[in-house]
Coordinates of C-alpha atoms and ligand atoms in Angstrom, one line a residue:
M7 CA 3.6 -20.7 43.4
K8 CA 2.4 -23.0 45.9
K9 CA 4.8 -25.4 47.6
K10 CA 3.4 -28.3 47.4
L11 CA 3.5 -31.4 50.3
C12 CA 3.6 -34.7 49.4
V13 CA 1.8 -37.5 53.2
L14 CA 2.7 -40.9 53.3
G15 CA 1.3 -42.5 55.9
S16 CA -1.7 -44.5 57.1
I17 CA -5.9 -44.7 56.2
N18 CA -7.9 -46.0 59.4
V19 CA -11.3 -46.3 60.4
D20 CA -12.1 -45.1 63.6
H21 CA -14.2 -46.5 66.6
I22 CA -14.6 -44.6 68.9
I23 CA -16.7 -45.0 72.2
R24 CA -15.6 -43.2 75.4
V25 CA -15.4 -44.3 78.7
P26 CA -15.8 -43.4 82.4
Y27 CA -12.4 -44.8 82.6
F28 CA -10.3 -47.6 81.1
P29 CA -11.0 -51.0 82.3
K30 CA -9.2 -53.7 83.7
A31 CA -7.6 -57.0 82.5
G32 CA -11.3 -58.9 82.8
E33 CA -13.5 -56.2 83.4
T34 CA -16.6 -55.7 81.3
L35 CA -17.7 -51.6 80.9
T36 CA -20.3 -50.1 79.3
G37 CA -19.3 -47.3 76.8
Y38 CA -21.1 -44.3 76.0
D39 CA -21.7 -41.8 72.8
Y40 CA -20.2 -44.6 70.0
Q41 CA -19.7 -43.7 67.2
I42 CA -17.4 -44.5 63.7
A43 CA -14.9 -41.4 61.9
Y44 CA -12.1 -41.3 59.6
G45 CA -8.8 -41.1 60.9
G46 CA -5.3 -43.1 60.8
K47 CA -2.2 -40.4 61.5
G48 CA -1.6 -39.9 58.0
A49 CA -5.2 -39.5 56.9
N50 CA -5.4 -37.0 59.9
Q51 CA -1.9 -35.5 59.8
A52 CA -3.2 -35.1 55.0
V53 CA -6.5 -33.8 56.5
A54 CA -4.6 -30.8 58.7
A55 CA -2.6 -29.8 56.2
A56 CA -5.6 -29.4 53.9
R57 CA -8.2 -27.9 55.5
L58 CA -5.5 -25.1 56.6
G59 CA -4.5 -24.4 53.0
A60 CA -1.5 -26.6 51.9
D61 CA -1.9 -28.7 49.0
V62 CA -1.8 -32.0 49.6
Q63 CA -1.1 -34.9 47.6
F64 CA -1.3 -38.3 49.7
I65 CA 0.3 -41.8 49.3
G66 CA -1.8 -44.6 50.6
A67 CA -3.4 -47.6 51.6
I68 CA -7.1 -48.4 51.1
G69 CA -9.2 -52.0 51.4
E70 CA -11.2 -53.7 48.6
D71 CA -14.5 -51.9 50.8
Q72 CA -17.3 -49.4 50.8
I73 CA -15.2 -47.8 53.8
G74 CA -12.3 -46.9 52.2
Q75 CA -14.2 -45.9 49.2
A76 CA -16.3 -42.4 51.0
M77 CA -13.1 -41.7 53.4
K78 CA -11.0 -41.3 49.7
S79 CA -13.5 -39.2 48.3
A80 CA -13.6 -37.2 51.6
F81 CA -10.5 -36.7 51.6
E82 CA -10.5 -35.7 48.0
Q83 CA -13.7 -33.2 49.0
D84 CA -11.3 -31.2 51.5
G85 CA -8.6 -30.9 48.9
I86 CA -6.5 -33.5 48.8
D87 CA -5.0 -35.5 45.7
T88 CA -5.7 -38.6 46.0
S89 CA -4.3 -40.2 43.3
P90 CA -1.9 -41.5 44.9
I91 CA -3.8 -43.7 47.1
S92 CA -3.7 -47.3 45.9
I93 CA -6.5 -50.3 46.3
I94 CA -5.3 -53.5 47.8
P95 CA -6.9 -56.3 46.5
K96 CA -8.5 -59.2 49.4
Q97 CA -7.5 -56.8 52.1
S98 CA -9.8 -54.4 54.4
T99 CA -9.0 -51.6 55.5
G100 CA -7.2 -49.9 58.0
L101 CA -9.3 -49.7 61.3
A102 CA -8.5 -48.4 64.7
M103 CA -10.8 -49.1 67.8
I104 CA -10.2 -46.0 70.4
Q105 CA -11.9 -45.5 74.3
V106 CA -11.4 -42.5 75.1
A107 CA -11.8 -41.8 79.0
D108 CA -14.0 -39.0 80.5
S109 CA -9.8 -37.4 81.1
G110 CA -10.2 -36.7 77.8
E111 CA -7.3 -39.6 77.5
N112 CA -7.1 -41.9 74.9
S113 CA -6.3 -45.4 74.2
I114 CA -6.1 -47.3 70.5
V115 CA -5.7 -51.0 69.1
I116 CA -4.7 -50.9 65.8
S117 CA -5.8 -53.6 62.8
A118 CA -3.1 -52.4 59.9
G119 CA -4.7 -54.2 56.9
A120 CA -4.5 -52.3 53.3
N121 CA -1.3 -50.0 55.9
G122 CA 0.2 -52.8 57.1
E123 CA 0.9 -53.5 52.0
L124 CA 2.1 -50.1 51.7
S125 CA 5.0 -51.8 50.4
S126 CA 8.2 -50.7 49.0
D127 CA 7.1 -51.4 45.4
L128 CA 4.3 -48.9 45.8
V129 CA 6.0 -46.0 46.7
A130 CA 8.5 -46.0 43.6
Q131 CA 5.5 -46.7 42.0
H132 CA 5.0 -43.5 43.4
Q133 CA 9.1 -41.9 43.6
S134 CA 7.6 -38.7 41.6
V135 CA 5.2 -37.2 43.6
I136 CA 7.9 -37.2 46.4
E137 CA 10.4 -36.0 44.0
Q138 CA 8.4 -33.0 42.9
A139 CA 7.0 -32.5 46.7
D140 CA 8.5 -29.7 48.7
M141 CA 7.2 -31.7 52.0
L142 CA 7.9 -35.3 52.6
L143 CA 5.6 -35.7 56.1
M144 CA 4.9 -39.9 57.7
Q145 CA 4.3 -41.6 60.6
L146 CA 4.8 -45.5 61.7
E147 CA 1.5 -46.9 61.1
S148 CA 3.1 -47.4 57.7
P149 CA 6.0 -50.8 57.0
L150 CA 9.3 -49.4 58.0
Q151 CA 11.2 -49.9 54.8
A152 CA 8.3 -47.8 52.6
V153 CA 9.1 -44.6 55.2
E154 CA 12.8 -45.5 54.7
L155 CA 12.9 -45.9 51.0
A156 CA 10.3 -42.2 50.8
A157 CA 13.1 -40.7 52.7
Q158 CA 15.7 -41.6 50.9
I159 CA 13.9 -41.4 47.6
A160 CA 12.7 -37.3 48.8
K161 CA 16.7 -36.7 50.3
K162 CA 18.0 -37.5 47.0
S163 CA 15.6 -34.9 45.3
A164 CA 15.8 -31.8 47.9
T165 CA 12.6 -32.3 49.0
K166 CA 12.5 -32.1 52.8
V167 CA 12.1 -35.4 54.8
V168 CA 9.4 -34.7 58.1
L169 CA 9.7 -37.9 60.7
N170 CA 6.5 -37.9 63.6
P171 CA 8.4 -40.8 64.6
A172 CA 4.2 -42.0 66.4
P173 CA 3.1 -45.2 67.4
A174 CA 6.1 -45.5 69.6
Q175 CA 9.5 -47.8 67.8
P176 CA 13.3 -47.7 68.0
L177 CA 14.1 -46.4 65.4
P178 CA 17.4 -46.8 63.0
E179 CA 20.1 -44.6 62.5
S180 CA 20.4 -45.1 58.5
L181 CA 16.4 -43.4 58.9
L182 CA 16.9 -41.6 61.7
S183 CA 20.1 -39.8 59.8
L184 CA 17.9 -39.0 57.0
L185 CA 15.1 -36.2 58.6
D186 CA 15.4 -33.3 58.4
M187 CA 12.9 -32.7 61.2
I188 CA 11.1 -34.8 63.7
T189 CA 8.6 -35.1 66.1
P190 CA 8.5 -37.0 68.5
N191 CA 5.3 -37.0 71.7
E192 CA 7.3 -36.9 75.4
T193 CA 7.2 -41.2 75.2
E194 CA 8.6 -41.7 71.7
A195 CA 11.7 -39.4 72.2
E196 CA 12.6 -41.6 75.3
I197 CA 11.8 -44.9 73.3
L198 CA 14.4 -43.7 70.2
T199 CA 16.7 -41.4 72.8
G200 CA 17.0 -43.3 76.4
V201 CA 15.9 -39.9 77.8
K202 CA 13.0 -40.1 80.2
V203 CA 11.5 -36.2 78.9
T204 CA 10.3 -34.6 82.1
D205 CA 11.4 -31.0 82.0
E206 CA 12.9 -28.3 79.9
R207 CA 16.4 -30.4 80.8
S208 CA 15.8 -33.0 79.8
A209 CA 13.7 -32.3 76.4
K210 CA 17.2 -30.5 75.9
Q211 CA 18.7 -33.4 76.6
A212 CA 16.8 -36.0 74.3
A213 CA 17.3 -33.2 71.7
E214 CA 20.6 -33.5 71.5
K215 CA 20.9 -36.5 71.0
F216 CA 18.5 -36.4 67.3
H217 CA 20.8 -33.5 66.4
Q218 CA 23.9 -35.5 67.3
V219 CA 22.5 -38.3 63.9
G220 CA 22.2 -35.1 62.0
I221 CA 18.7 -33.5 62.2
E222 CA 18.6 -30.1 62.0
T223 CA 15.4 -29.5 64.0
V224 CA 13.6 -31.7 66.6
M225 CA 9.9 -30.7 68.1
I226 CA 9.2 -32.8 71.4
T227 CA 6.1 -32.5 71.8
L228 CA 4.7 -32.0 75.3
G229 CA 0.3 -32.0 75.6
S230 CA -1.2 -29.1 77.3
K231 CA 2.3 -27.9 78.0
G232 CA 3.1 -26.9 74.3
V233 CA 6.6 -28.3 73.0
Y234 CA 10.7 -28.0 73.0
V235 CA 11.2 -27.3 70.3
S236 CA 15.4 -27.4 69.2
Q237 CA 17.1 -26.0 66.1
Q238 CA 20.9 -27.1 64.8
I239 CA 22.8 -24.2 63.0
E240 CA 25.9 -25.6 62.1
D241 CA 27.7 -26.5 65.5
K242 CA 25.5 -23.4 67.2
I243 CA 22.1 -25.3 68.9
Q244 CA 19.0 -23.3 70.1
G245 CA 15.9 -24.9 72.1
Q246 CA 13.6 -23.5 73.8
I247 CA 9.5 -24.2 75.1
I248 CA 6.4 -22.6 73.5
A249 CA 4.0 -22.9 75.4
G250 CA 0.5 -24.1 73.6
F251 CA -2.8 -22.7 73.8
R252 CA -5.6 -23.1 77.0
V253 CA -8.4 -25.1 76.1
N254 CA -10.6 -27.4 77.7
A255 CA -10.2 -30.5 76.1
V256 CA -12.5 -32.9 75.6
D257 CA -10.9 -35.5 73.4
T258 CA -7.3 -35.4 72.5
T259 CA -6.9 -38.2 69.8
A260 CA -5.2 -36.7 66.7
A261 CA -4.0 -33.7 68.7
G262 CA -0.4 -34.6 67.4
D263 CA -1.5 -34.7 64.4
T264 CA -2.7 -31.9 63.8
F265 CA -0.3 -30.6 65.4
N266 CA 1.9 -31.9 62.4
G267 CA -0.4 -30.8 59.5
G268 CA -0.6 -27.8 61.2
V269 CA 3.1 -27.1 61.9
V270 CA 4.4 -28.2 57.6
T271 CA 1.9 -25.7 56.4
G272 CA 3.1 -23.2 58.1
L273 CA 6.8 -23.4 57.0
L274 CA 6.4 -24.9 53.6
E275 CA 4.0 -21.1 53.4
G276 CA 7.2 -19.2 54.6
K277 CA 6.7 -18.7 58.1
T278 CA 9.2 -19.1 61.0
L279 CA 9.6 -21.4 63.0
D280 CA 7.8 -19.8 66.0
E281 CA 5.1 -18.2 63.8
S282 CA 4.2 -21.5 62.5
I283 CA 5.0 -23.5 66.3
R284 CA 2.3 -21.0 67.0
F285 CA -0.2 -21.3 64.1
A286 CA 0.0 -26.0 64.6
H287 CA -0.3 -24.8 68.6
A288 CA -3.6 -22.5 68.0
A289 CA -5.1 -25.6 64.9
A290 CA -4.6 -28.6 67.7
A291 CA -5.9 -26.9 70.7
L292 CA -9.2 -26.4 68.8
S293 CA -8.8 -29.7 67.9
V294 CA -8.9 -31.1 71.4
T295 CA -12.0 -29.2 71.7
R296 CA -14.2 -31.3 70.4
M297 CA -14.6 -35.5 69.8
G298 CA -13.0 -37.5 66.9
A299 CA -10.2 -37.4 64.6
Q300 CA -10.8 -36.0 61.7
T301 CA -14.3 -34.5 63.1
A302 CA -12.0 -32.3 64.9
I303 CA -9.6 -30.6 62.3
P304 CA -10.5 -27.4 62.4
T305 CA -10.1 -24.9 59.1
R306 CA -7.9 -22.5 58.5
Q307 CA -10.3 -20.0 58.3
E308 CA -11.5 -21.3 62.2
T309 CA -7.8 -21.4 63.3
D310 CA -7.0 -17.9 62.3
Q311 CA -10.1 -16.6 64.4
F312 CA -8.6 -18.5 67.2
L313 CA -5.6 -16.9 66.7
L314 CA -6.9 -13.7 66.3
E315 CA -9.3 -13.5 68.8
K316 CA -5.8 -14.9 71.1
Q317 CA -4.2 -11.5 70.2
Q318 CA -6.6 -9.7 71.4
Ligands
ATP402 P1 -2.3 -37.7 69.9 O1 -1.3 -39.0 70.5 O2 -2.9 -37.9 71.6 O3 -2.9 -37.3 68.5 P2 0.3 -36.5 70.7 O4 0.9 -36.8 71.7 O5 1.0 -36.6 69.4 O6 -0.9 -36.0 70.5 P3 0.8 -34.1 72.5 O7 2.0 -34.0 72.4 O8 -0.2 -34.6 73.3 O9 1.2 -35.1 70.9 O10 0.1 -33.1 72.1 C1 0.4 -31.8 70.9 C2 -0.3 -31.3 70.4 O11 -1.0 -30.7 70.8 C3 0.7 -30.2 71.4 O12 1.6 -29.0 71.7 C4 -0.4 -29.2 71.8 O13 -0.1 -28.1 70.8 C5 -1.5 -30.1 71.4 N1 -2.7 -30.2 72.6 C6 -2.1 -31.2 73.0 N2 -3.2 -31.2 74.1 C7 -4.3 -30.5 74.4 C8 -4.6 -29.9 75.5 N3 -4.8 -30.3 76.5 N4 -5.0 -28.1 75.3 C9 -4.0 -27.8 74.3 N5 -3.6 -28.3 73.4 C10 -2.7 -29.1 73.5
RIB403 O1 -3.1 -39.7 65.6 C1 -4.7 -40.1 65.9 C2 -4.9 -41.8 64.8 O2 -3.9 -42.5 65.8 C3 -6.6 -42.2 64.8 O3 -7.1 -41.5 64.0 C4 -6.4 -43.3 65.2 O4 -6.3 -43.9 63.1 C5 -4.4 -43.9 65.3 O5 -4.0 -44.5 63.5

């Protein structure tokens, strides 16, 4: 039987505009290619996992609006079980204003809306979803108390806990010590460990700090350079860089989300850590060649085909 993934996280409607460069304070700039797309770190990771083949249940929250309902329906089209998504009365669905520069980099401002009301009470209502899952995947666009409670429930029921600590913020050891796997990017790793990640040596130092609080698997994503992965088994630590794929990046929004969805899907299928990372790199590489968040996330078939072409 297929293993189950529970994703807990945010749902945002993304308002995306392309800009030649990021404007300075006080500057007015003309952008282009404005579009509305479905996003939110939780939703993107749930969609990535589902399109890549995982059995996904999604704990999240939308507002009392039409766009929230439309996104929920789209998740169902992707095969996600949306029954743990709550509608928050008198709230609007989360929103992100995203500028994408011609360099491919992005700059994001968020209004949490309903995501800010994903309370501990709501998590408790969906306790059985977490308990019955094999893995729980979370991020930090949801209230920290809810994230910590979900991790505690998971830990008690032997559900593996994976945290993508994005957007960056300091975290208490009470939460970090509940994690089986953490997947920060370089900025997030620095905020959580105090180590500036610039090369393999500093990535190793940052990973060791995570191991010291009891996290077994650390993946520090390095953008186009790939990922530094480190595993602690008993008192032995093994780490290495696994390079990503070279592609022509047009928009990196949700690259990290696609990577996270991909890596957990691989692990749940029984792939090794290295195989899961290669699979996730392929999916994330495809995502950066396209605009938007969920619009950019590839299917399993596209990802397998990409990997096949790279082997030739
Ligand atoms: P974002 O916030 O842009 O979604 P992130 O900062 O969380 O991303 P990154 O470290 O930038 O995460 O990237 C995550 C993964 O996405 C990388 O490990 C790699 O697999 C893939 N990736 C990112 N940028 C590129 C790129 N330019 N070319 C190929 N793959 C990329
Ligand atoms: O990680 C990308 C996501 O961050 C976007 O979809 C946006 O909604 C923000 O949450």
